[in-house]
Amino acid sequence: MNSHRVQGSTIVSIPLHLANAISQQLHHFLPSKYCCTSSPRVWNRCCSAQNKMENQDLSKFTIKGDPQSLQNKISQIRMAGPSKLQVIADFDGTLTRYFINGSRGQSSHGLLQQGNPEYDAKRQALYEYYHPLEFSPTVPLEEKTKLMEEWWGKTHGLLIEGGLTYDAIKKSVSNALIAFRDGVVKLFEFLEERDIPVLIFSAGLADIIEEVLRQKVHKSFKNVKIVSNRMVFDKDGHLVSFKGKTIHSLNKNEHALDMAAPLHEHFGDTDGPNYDNASVKNRTNVLLLGDHIGDLGMSDGLKYETRISVGFL
């Protein structure tokens, strides 16, 4: 599958039989800026309905690869009960909205302003170099993984060298264009009531994720753990190092579970349940939420029995 830009539109090239199937099933709500094609006939069918499709909301639609298999998995998870279930979710672009009032929402890395324009510019330059490589279809996975390690390492180094403070994090989040998807808070509350743990895996920054929850939701969730890149600050609030192994977009998996920390501990609440790593690994039914092909690896370290994977386009 290949994608390219044509006059402001995103075009995805896919096999003819798949394009026809998608076109037949989805053409009545396909938005004007997206068309799926491998032939002029399919392209014309997509484009002919663009005017009436413009105001459709794709978030209300779901594509199921194998509906019967999905229904079987749902039944198996229900039969096993809540004590066997856990939720593993990416943060940026999965729990958070991709677009906010027509503008691209910011990520936990992207929203950060160090208060040092020189170092903000250096981090932006790294983004402009490495980000296209992250999604390049021609760079082999092994090489791409090394590039991601390089990118994250350099970025973390700039944050330390540039004198990042926790006050700058709080200010950055306060000024950020970031919001949770509709229903995320209700989902977390529903899972918390049933003692179902949520593991947030993120290649972003744990301290920023926690600050986003603190400022945007104004509460902690006793069932939530975060596996992400965690900062270490000195007594004056200056960043001095990062804790543990670097997590980037292509190495997120449950082998990093030892880095997980309950959210409520960082919010100063010690009354929550303690989901130790062994008990989490015994929850062998998984709801996996992500928006990146690398997110499929988030459950690699878990011997799950049933997994439902949800990808956000």
mmCIF file of N, CA and C in Angstrom, residues 72-163:
data_model
loop_
_atom_site.group_PDB
_atom_site.id
_atom_site.type_symbol
_atom_site.label_atom_id
_atom_site.label_comp_id
_atom_site.label_asym_id
_atom_site.label_seq_id
_atom_site.Cartn_x
_atom_site.Cartn_y
_atom_site.Cartn_z
ATOM 1 N N ASN A 72 -16.536 -13.222 18.042
ATOM 2 C CA ASN A 72 -16.074 -14.358 18.848
ATOM 3 C C ASN A 72 -15.154 -13.890 19.970
ATOM 4 N N LYS A 73 -14.261 -12.953 19.649
ATOM 5 C CA LYS A 73 -13.339 -12.433 20.664
ATOM 6 C C LYS A 73 -14.091 -11.684 21.761
ATOM 7 N N ILE A 74 -15.074 -10.890 21.360
ATOM 8 C CA ILE A 74 -15.875 -10.155 22.342
ATOM 9 C C ILE A 74 -16.570 -11.141 23.288
ATOM 10 N N SER A 75 -17.114 -12.204 22.727
ATOM 11 C CA SER A 75 -17.802 -13.209 23.548
ATOM 12 C C SER A 75 -16.838 -13.878 24.514
ATOM 13 N N GLN A 76 -15.627 -14.202 24.037
ATOM 14 C CA GLN A 76 -14.629 -14.843 24.896
ATOM 15 C C GLN A 76 -14.216 -13.926 26.050
ATOM 16 N N ILE A 77 -14.036 -12.651 25.760
ATOM 17 C CA ILE A 77 -13.635 -11.692 26.790
ATOM 18 C C ILE A 77 -14.753 -11.528 27.829
ATOM 19 N N ARG A 78 -15.995 -11.473 27.357
ATOM 20 C CA ARG A 78 -17.127 -11.362 28.285
ATOM 21 C C ARG A 78 -17.231 -12.587 29.190
ATOM 22 N N MET A 79 -17.040 -13.756 28.611
ATOM 23 C CA MET A 79 -17.134 -15.004 29.381
ATOM 24 C C MET A 79 -16.059 -15.063 30.467
ATOM 25 N N ALA A 80 -14.861 -14.573 30.156
ATOM 26 C CA ALA A 80 -13.748 -14.623 31.122
ATOM 27 C C ALA A 80 -13.929 -13.611 32.247
ATOM 28 N N GLY A 81 -14.641 -12.531 31.981
ATOM 29 C CA GLY A 81 -14.922 -11.537 33.013
ATOM 30 C C GLY A 81 -13.845 -10.471 33.148
ATOM 31 N N PRO A 82 -14.139 -9.411 33.924
ATOM 32 C CA PRO A 82 -13.233 -8.269 34.070
ATOM 33 C C PRO A 82 -11.892 -8.612 34.698
ATOM 34 N N SER A 83 -11.835 -9.664 35.506
ATOM 35 C CA SER A 83 -10.579 -9.983 36.193
ATOM 36 C C SER A 83 -9.492 -10.467 35.238
ATOM 37 N N LYS A 84 -9.873 -10.806 34.010
ATOM 38 C CA LYS A 84 -8.897 -11.293 33.033
ATOM 39 C C LYS A 84 -8.570 -10.254 31.965
ATOM 40 N N LEU A 85 -9.182 -9.069 32.083
ATOM 41 C CA LEU A 85 -9.052 -8.055 31.029
ATOM 42 C C LEU A 85 -8.116 -6.927 31.431
ATOM 43 N N GLN A 86 -7.357 -6.440 30.477
ATOM 44 C CA GLN A 86 -6.605 -5.197 30.635
ATOM 45 C C GLN A 86 -6.672 -4.421 29.330
ATOM 46 N N VAL A 87 -6.458 -3.105 29.431
ATOM 47 C CA VAL A 87 -6.451 -2.231 28.262
ATOM 48 C C VAL A 87 -5.050 -1.658 28.104
ATOM 49 N N ILE A 88 -4.509 -1.768 26.899
ATOM 50 C CA ILE A 88 -3.196 -1.202 26.585
ATOM 51 C C ILE A 88 -3.413 -0.153 25.508
ATOM 52 N N ALA A 89 -3.011 1.083 25.772
ATOM 53 C CA ALA A 89 -3.311 2.177 24.852
ATOM 54 C C ALA A 89 -2.101 3.061 24.610
ATOM 55 N N ASP A 90 -1.949 3.467 23.373
ATOM 56 C CA ASP A 90 -1.040 4.549 23.026
ATOM 57 C C ASP A 90 -1.666 5.861 23.512
ATOM 58 N N PHE A 91 -0.873 6.931 23.568
ATOM 59 C CA PHE A 91 -1.402 8.210 24.057
ATOM 60 C C PHE A 91 -1.636 9.198 22.908
ATOM 61 N N ASP A 92 -0.560 9.659 22.271
ATOM 62 C CA ASP A 92 -0.670 10.692 21.242
ATOM 63 C C ASP A 92 -1.410 10.174 20.012
ATOM 64 N N GLY A 93 -2.494 10.842 19.658
ATOM 65 C CA GLY A 93 -3.248 10.473 18.470
ATOM 66 C C GLY A 93 -4.156 9.273 18.666
ATOM 67 N N THR A 94 -4.121 8.674 19.851
ATOM 68 C CA THR A 94 -5.006 7.551 20.173
ATOM 69 C C THR A 94 -5.979 7.985 21.261
ATOM 70 N N LEU A 95 -5.454 8.272 22.443
ATOM 71 C CA LEU A 95 -6.303 8.832 23.498
ATOM 72 C C LEU A 95 -6.567 10.313 23.249
ATOM 73 N N THR A 96 -5.619 10.981 22.588
ATOM 74 C CA THR A 96 -5.796 12.403 22.273
ATOM 75 C C THR A 96 -6.310 12.575 20.852
ATOM 76 N N ARG A 97 -6.952 13.691 20.614
ATOM 77 C CA ARG A 97 -7.553 13.978 19.307
ATOM 78 C C ARG A 97 -6.486 14.382 18.307
ATOM 79 N N TYR A 98 -6.647 13.899 17.091
ATOM 80 C CA TYR A 98 -5.700 14.233 16.023
ATOM 81 C C TYR A 98 -5.947 15.650 15.523
ATOM 82 N N PHE A 99 -7.207 16.032 15.390
ATOM 83 C CA PHE A 99 -7.563 17.388 14.977
ATOM 84 C C PHE A 99 -8.393 18.061 16.066
ATOM 85 N N ILE A 100 -8.122 19.324 16.304
ATOM 86 C CA ILE A 100 -8.870 20.124 17.270
ATOM 87 C C ILE A 100 -9.266 21.420 16.585
ATOM 88 N N ASN A 101 -10.571 21.591 16.377
ATOM 89 C CA ASN A 101 -11.092 22.780 15.688
ATOM 90 C C ASN A 101 -10.400 23.003 14.346
ATOM 91 N N GLY A 102 -10.187 21.902 13.621
ATOM 92 C CA GLY A 102 -9.602 22.008 12.287
ATOM 93 C C GLY A 102 -8.094 22.074 12.234
ATOM 94 N N SER A 103 -7.439 22.151 13.386
ATOM 95 C CA SER A 103 -5.978 22.222 13.432
ATOM 96 C C SER A 103 -5.405 20.930 13.997
ATOM 97 N N ARG A 104 -4.202 20.587 13.575
ATOM 98 C CA ARG A 104 -3.538 19.381 14.069
ATOM 99 C C ARG A 104 -3.256 19.524 15.552
ATOM 100 N N GLY A 105 -3.757 18.590 16.355
ATOM 101 C CA GLY A 105 -3.479 18.603 17.781
ATOM 102 C C GLY A 105 -2.008 18.322 18.047
ATOM 103 N N GLN A 106 -1.506 18.795 19.166
ATOM 104 C CA GLN A 106 -0.091 18.614 19.489
ATOM 105 C C GLN A 106 0.144 17.305 20.238
ATOM 106 N N SER A 107 1.347 16.761 20.099
ATOM 107 C CA SER A 107 1.745 15.563 20.821
ATOM 108 C C SER A 107 2.427 15.964 22.128
ATOM 109 N N SER A 108 2.694 14.967 22.972
ATOM 110 C CA SER A 108 3.339 15.264 24.256
ATOM 111 C C SER A 108 4.774 15.765 24.050
ATOM 112 N N HIS A 109 5.422 15.356 22.969
ATOM 113 C CA HIS A 109 6.732 15.933 22.628
ATOM 114 C C HIS A 109 6.556 17.295 21.961
ATOM 115 N N GLY A 110 5.609 17.363 21.023
ATOM 116 C CA GLY A 110 5.463 18.555 20.200
ATOM 117 C C GLY A 110 5.014 19.791 20.947
ATOM 118 N N LEU A 111 4.266 19.618 22.040
ATOM 119 C CA LEU A 111 3.767 20.784 22.770
ATOM 120 C C LEU A 111 4.832 21.441 23.640
ATOM 121 N N LEU A 112 5.938 20.733 23.872
ATOM 122 C CA LEU A 112 6.915 21.193 24.854
ATOM 123 C C LEU A 112 7.735 22.376 24.353
ATOM 124 N N GLN A 113 7.679 23.457 25.096
ATOM 125 C CA GLN A 113 8.517 24.636 24.852
ATOM 126 C C GLN A 113 9.469 24.782 26.037
ATOM 127 N N GLN A 114 10.765 24.701 25.756
ATOM 128 C CA GLN A 114 11.749 24.713 26.843
ATOM 129 C C GLN A 114 11.922 26.071 27.503
ATOM 130 N N GLY A 115 11.420 27.112 26.837
ATOM 131 C CA GLY A 115 11.724 28.452 27.330
ATOM 132 C C GLY A 115 13.098 28.886 26.847
ATOM 133 N N ASN A 116 13.630 28.149 25.868
ATOM 134 C CA ASN A 116 14.939 28.435 25.286
ATOM 135 C C ASN A 116 14.786 28.289 23.774
ATOM 136 N N PRO A 117 14.553 29.411 23.047
ATOM 137 C CA PRO A 117 14.255 29.354 21.613
ATOM 138 C C PRO A 117 15.305 28.603 20.800
ATOM 139 N N GLU A 118 16.568 28.720 21.189
ATOM 140 C CA GLU A 118 17.629 28.040 20.450
ATOM 141 C C GLU A 118 17.425 26.526 20.478
ATOM 142 N N TYR A 119 17.094 25.995 21.648
ATOM 143 C CA TYR A 119 16.941 24.551 21.774
ATOM 144 C C TYR A 119 15.594 24.071 21.238
ATOM 145 N N ASP A 120 14.570 24.914 21.325
ATOM 146 C CA ASP A 120 13.300 24.566 20.679
ATOM 147 C C ASP A 120 13.507 24.417 19.172
ATOM 148 N N ALA A 121 14.292 25.313 18.591
ATOM 149 C CA ALA A 121 14.581 25.272 17.152
ATOM 150 C C ALA A 121 15.397 24.032 16.791
ATOM 151 N N LYS A 122 16.335 23.661 17.652
ATOM 152 C CA LYS A 122 17.141 22.468 17.393
ATOM 153 C C LYS A 122 16.280 21.205 17.413
ATOM 154 N N ARG A 123 15.344 21.127 18.359
ATOM 155 C CA ARG A 123 14.461 19.966 18.419
ATOM 156 C C ARG A 123 13.527 19.924 17.210
ATOM 157 N N GLN A 124 13.084 21.086 16.755
ATOM 158 C CA GLN A 124 12.231 21.149 15.565
ATOM 159 C C GLN A 124 12.995 20.677 14.331
ATOM 160 N N ALA A 125 14.272 21.044 14.244
ATOM 161 C CA ALA A 125 15.100 20.604 13.117
ATOM 162 C C ALA A 125 15.248 19.079 13.108
ATOM 163 N N LEU A 126 15.391 18.483 14.290
ATOM 164 C CA LEU A 126 15.457 17.018 14.381
ATOM 165 C C LEU A 126 14.145 16.400 13.902
ATOM 166 N N TYR A 127 13.037 16.998 14.310
ATOM 167 C CA TYR A 127 11.728 16.504 13.875
ATOM 168 C C TYR A 127 11.621 16.532 12.361
ATOM 169 N N GLU A 128 12.006 17.627 11.749
ATOM 170 C CA GLU A 128 11.877 17.770 10.297
ATOM 171 C C GLU A 128 12.768 16.784 9.547
ATOM 172 N N TYR A 129 13.870 16.372 10.159
ATOM 173 C CA TYR A 129 14.754 15.398 9.518
ATOM 174 C C TYR A 129 14.262 13.961 9.725
ATOM 175 N N TYR A 130 13.929 13.613 10.959
ATOM 176 C CA TYR A 130 13.642 12.213 11.289
ATOM 177 C C TYR A 130 12.196 11.796 11.040
ATOM 178 N N HIS A 131 11.249 12.713 11.196
ATOM 179 C CA HIS A 131 9.840 12.331 11.081
ATOM 180 C C HIS A 131 9.494 11.711 9.722
ATOM 181 N N PRO A 132 9.959 12.271 8.600
ATOM 182 C CA PRO A 132 9.685 11.610 7.314
ATOM 183 C C PRO A 132 10.288 10.212 7.241
ATOM 184 N N LEU A 133 11.428 10.000 7.891
ATOM 185 C CA LEU A 133 12.067 8.683 7.875
ATOM 186 C C LEU A 133 11.241 7.673 8.671
ATOM 187 N N GLU A 134 10.577 8.151 9.741
ATOM 188 C CA GLU A 134 9.761 7.261 10.573
ATOM 189 C C GLU A 134 8.663 6.590 9.758
ATOM 190 N N PHE A 135 8.097 7.314 8.786
ATOM 191 C CA PHE A 135 6.983 6.793 8.008
ATOM 192 C C PHE A 135 7.370 6.412 6.579
ATOM 193 N N SER A 136 8.657 6.455 6.279
ATOM 194 C CA SER A 136 9.106 6.115 4.927
ATOM 195 C C SER A 136 8.877 4.630 4.623
ATOM 196 N N PRO A 137 8.247 4.301 3.483
ATOM 197 C CA PRO A 137 8.043 2.894 3.125
ATOM 198 C C PRO A 137 9.291 2.240 2.551
ATOM 199 N N THR A 138 10.349 3.010 2.317
ATOM 200 C CA THR A 138 11.552 2.467 1.678
ATOM 201 C C THR A 138 12.692 2.201 2.661
ATOM 202 N N VAL A 139 12.584 2.701 3.887
ATOM 203 C CA VAL A 139 13.641 2.476 4.882
ATOM 204 C C VAL A 139 13.378 1.157 5.598
ATOM 205 N N PRO A 140 14.318 0.207 5.570
ATOM 206 C CA PRO A 140 14.120 -1.079 6.241
ATOM 207 C C PRO A 140 13.882 -0.888 7.741
ATOM 208 N N LEU A 141 13.098 -1.803 8.334
ATOM 209 C CA LEU A 141 12.706 -1.664 9.740
ATOM 210 C C LEU A 141 13.907 -1.597 10.670
ATOM 211 N N GLU A 142 14.919 -2.428 10.435
ATOM 212 C CA GLU A 142 16.088 -2.435 11.309
ATOM 213 C C GLU A 142 16.802 -1.083 11.283
ATOM 214 N N GLU A 143 16.940 -0.539 10.091
ATOM 215 C CA GLU A 143 17.578 0.781 9.963
ATOM 216 C C GLU A 143 16.704 1.866 10.579
ATOM 217 N N LYS A 144 15.386 1.756 10.368
ATOM 218 C CA LYS A 144 14.451 2.745 10.895
ATOM 219 C C LYS A 144 14.474 2.748 12.427
ATOM 220 N N THR A 145 14.579 1.565 13.023
ATOM 221 C CA THR A 145 14.638 1.458 14.478
ATOM 222 C C THR A 145 15.872 2.178 15.024
ATOM 223 N N LYS A 146 17.015 2.019 14.361
ATOM 224 C CA LYS A 146 18.237 2.714 14.783
ATOM 225 C C LYS A 146 18.078 4.226 14.643
ATOM 226 N N LEU A 147 17.406 4.649 13.581
ATOM 227 C CA LEU A 147 17.179 6.087 13.384
ATOM 228 C C LEU A 147 16.291 6.656 14.485
ATOM 229 N N MET A 148 15.288 5.887 14.898
ATOM 230 C CA MET A 148 14.401 6.355 15.962
ATOM 231 C C MET A 148 15.153 6.455 17.291
ATOM 232 N N GLU A 149 16.008 5.479 17.575
ATOM 233 C CA GLU A 149 16.832 5.537 18.790
ATOM 234 C C GLU A 149 17.729 6.771 18.769
ATOM 235 N N GLU A 150 18.259 7.053 17.600
ATOM 236 C CA GLU A 150 19.111 8.239 17.402
ATOM 237 C C GLU A 150 18.322 9.516 17.680
ATOM 238 N N TRP A 151 17.127 9.600 17.095
ATOM 239 C CA TRP A 151 16.286 10.791 17.210
ATOM 240 C C TRP A 151 15.902 11.047 18.666
ATOM 241 N N TRP A 152 15.383 10.017 19.325
ATOM 242 C CA TRP A 152 14.958 10.192 20.720
ATOM 243 C C TRP A 152 16.155 10.547 21.615
ATOM 244 N N GLY A 153 17.290 9.886 21.378
ATOM 245 C CA GLY A 153 18.473 10.166 22.184
ATOM 246 C C GLY A 153 18.934 11.612 22.047
ATOM 247 N N LYS A 154 18.965 12.104 20.816
ATOM 248 C CA LYS A 154 19.376 13.487 20.583
ATOM 249 C C LYS A 154 18.374 14.469 21.200
ATOM 250 N N THR A 155 17.097 14.163 21.068
ATOM 251 C CA THR A 155 16.066 15.050 21.618
ATOM 252 C C THR A 155 16.162 15.127 23.139
ATOM 253 N N HIS A 156 16.324 13.968 23.780
ATOM 254 C CA HIS A 156 16.450 13.962 25.239
ATOM 255 C C HIS A 156 17.703 14.727 25.676
ATOM 256 N N GLY A 157 18.772 14.585 24.921
ATOM 257 C CA GLY A 157 20.000 15.318 25.225
ATOM 258 C C GLY A 157 19.803 16.825 25.148
ATOM 259 N N LEU A 158 19.038 17.276 24.150
ATOM 260 C CA LEU A 158 18.779 18.711 24.002
ATOM 261 C C LEU A 158 17.916 19.244 25.144
ATOM 262 N N LEU A 159 16.983 18.428 25.621
ATOM 263 C CA LEU A 159 16.133 18.864 26.736
ATOM 264 C C LEU A 159 16.957 19.080 28.000
ATOM 265 N N ILE A 160 17.923 18.199 28.224
ATOM 266 C CA ILE A 160 18.797 18.345 29.400
ATOM 267 C C ILE A 160 19.735 19.527 29.214
ATOM 268 N N GLU A 161 20.388 19.557 28.059
ATOM 269 C CA GLU A 161 21.373 20.619 27.791
ATOM 270 C C GLU A 161 20.732 22.002 27.772
ATOM 271 N N GLY A 162 19.473 22.056 27.301
ATOM 272 C CA GLY A 162 18.782 23.341 27.190
ATOM 273 C C GLY A 162 18.153 23.820 28.478
ATOM 274 N N GLY A 163 18.318 23.064 29.560
ATOM 275 C CA GLY A 163 17.863 23.524 30.872
ATOM 276 C C GLY A 163 16.366 23.467 31.088
#
